[in-house]
């Protein structure tokens, strides 16, 4: 909820927090409304395909994020395809790693 309302913080590193798919979905929901964050680090959180798909959906609405790091999250084919499709519509993300 705090991330949805934030209008000051531009960079967050939540790597290595074992967020899981539910955490990935929560962050994705917040990203849809956030208008300040430009860099998000989520490496090694076991987000899986579900978290990857949720983040992909949020990228279609978010217009501020420029860097997203998702390495070592077990994002497979379904999550990867969703992220690739989101990139067709997102015009702000310049750096994506997963």
Tab-separated table of C-alpha atoms in Angstrom:
chain	number	residue	atom	x	y	z
A	1	UNK	CA	0.000	0.000	0.000
A	2	UNK	CA	2.818	2.420	0.781
A	3	UNK	CA	4.405	1.863	-2.623
A	4	UNK	CA	1.129	2.779	-4.334
A	5	UNK	CA	1.080	6.188	-2.654
A	6	UNK	CA	4.805	6.944	-2.750
A	7	UNK	CA	5.730	9.986	-4.790
A	8	UNK	CA	9.300	10.480	-3.573
A	9	UNK	CA	11.295	7.225	-3.579
A	10	UNK	CA	12.733	6.456	-7.003
A	11	UNK	CA	14.798	3.315	-6.282
A	12	UNK	CA	13.986	0.236	-4.184
A	13	UNK	CA	16.064	-2.899	-3.704
A	14	UNK	CA	14.014	-5.812	-2.367
A	15	UNK	CA	16.409	-8.527	-3.513
A	16	UNK	CA	16.868	-11.666	-1.403
A	17	UNK	CA	13.641	-11.293	0.583
A	18	UNK	CA	11.877	-14.547	-0.355
A	19	UNK	CA	8.776	-12.628	-1.436
A	20	UNK	CA	7.342	-15.516	-3.426
A	21	UNK	CA	4.580	-15.280	-5.987
A	22	UNK	CA	2.185	-13.511	-3.581
A	23	UNK	CA	4.782	-10.827	-2.873
A	24	UNK	CA	5.367	-10.384	-6.581
A	25	UNK	CA	1.660	-9.918	-7.154
A	26	UNK	CA	1.445	-7.344	-4.353
A	27	UNK	CA	4.349	-5.352	-5.758
A	28	UNK	CA	2.836	-5.543	-9.233
A	29	UNK	CA	-0.461	-4.145	-7.950
A	30	UNK	CA	1.380	-1.237	-6.329
A	31	UNK	CA	3.390	-0.563	-9.493
A	32	UNK	CA	0.186	0.006	-11.433
A	33	UNK	CA	-0.476	3.115	-9.325
A	34	UNK	CA	3.034	4.268	-8.436
A	35	UNK	CA	4.232	7.362	-10.306
A	36	UNK	CA	7.716	7.900	-8.852
A	37	UNK	CA	9.691	4.645	-8.873
A	38	UNK	CA	12.237	4.391	-11.680
A	39	UNK	CA	14.386	1.440	-10.500
A	40	UNK	CA	13.233	-1.808	-8.881
A	41	UNK	CA	15.507	-4.668	-7.862
A	42	UNK	CA	13.711	-7.962	-7.155
A	43	UNK	CA	16.424	-10.570	-7.703
A	44	UNK	CA	16.273	-13.907	-5.906
A	45	UNK	CA	12.732	-13.735	-4.525
A	46	UNK	CA	11.141	-16.909	-5.970
A	47	UNK	CA	8.502	-14.907	-7.862
A	48	UNK	CA	7.904	-17.686	-10.393
A	49	UNK	CA	5.769	-17.426	-13.502
A	50	UNK	CA	2.813	-16.011	-11.559
A	51	UNK	CA	4.855	-13.146	-10.169
A	52	UNK	CA	6.384	-12.536	-13.582
A	53	UNK	CA	2.959	-12.427	-15.218
A	54	UNK	CA	1.644	-10.001	-12.587
A	55	UNK	CA	4.637	-7.714	-13.047
A	56	UNK	CA	4.153	-7.875	-16.807
A	57	UNK	CA	0.553	-6.715	-16.423
A	58	UNK	CA	1.685	-3.832	-14.213
A	59	UNK	CA	4.250	-2.741	-16.818
A	60	UNK	CA	1.410	-2.086	-19.224
A	61	UNK	CA	0.063	0.595	-16.848
A	62	UNK	CA	3.206	1.923	-15.175
A	63	UNK	CA	4.835	4.873	-16.956
A	64	UNK	CA	7.787	5.706	-14.705
A	65	UNK	CA	9.803	2.507	-14.186
A	66	UNK	CA	12.928	2.458	-16.364
A	67	UNK	CA	14.907	-0.408	-14.759
A	68	UNK	CA	13.584	-3.742	-13.516
A	69	UNK	CA	15.840	-6.544	-12.308
A	70	UNK	CA	14.227	-9.970	-11.886
A	71	UNK	CA	17.165	-12.411	-12.023
A	72	UNK	CA	17.028	-15.794	-10.265
A	73	UNK	CA	13.283	-15.817	-9.663
A	74	UNK	CA	12.310	-18.991	-11.484
A	75	UNK	CA	10.433	-17.052	-14.134
A	76	UNK	CA	9.894	-19.545	-16.920
A	77	UNK	CA	8.255	-19.547	-20.323
A	78	UNK	CA	4.845	-18.236	-19.296
A	79	UNK	CA	6.256	-15.366	-17.245
A	80	UNK	CA	8.840	-14.605	-19.899
A	81	UNK	CA	6.217	-14.480	-22.646
A	82	UNK	CA	4.056	-12.154	-20.570
A	83	UNK	CA	7.011	-9.833	-19.950
A	84	UNK	CA	7.885	-9.826	-23.657
A	85	UNK	CA	4.306	-8.934	-24.571
A	86	UNK	CA	4.260	-6.137	-21.987
A	87	UNK	CA	7.369	-4.623	-23.542
A	88	UNK	CA	5.431	-4.088	-26.756
A	89	UNK	CA	3.166	-1.642	-24.920
A	90	UNK	CA	5.480	-0.168	-22.277
A	91	UNK	CA	7.473	2.820	-23.539
A	92	UNK	CA	9.495	3.721	-20.426
A	93	UNK	CA	11.360	0.548	-19.434
A	94	UNK	CA	14.898	0.677	-20.832
A	95	UNK	CA	16.607	-2.034	-18.734
A	96	UNK	CA	15.049	-5.439	-17.969
A	97	UNK	CA	16.953	-8.391	-16.573
A	98	UNK	CA	15.443	-11.783	-15.716
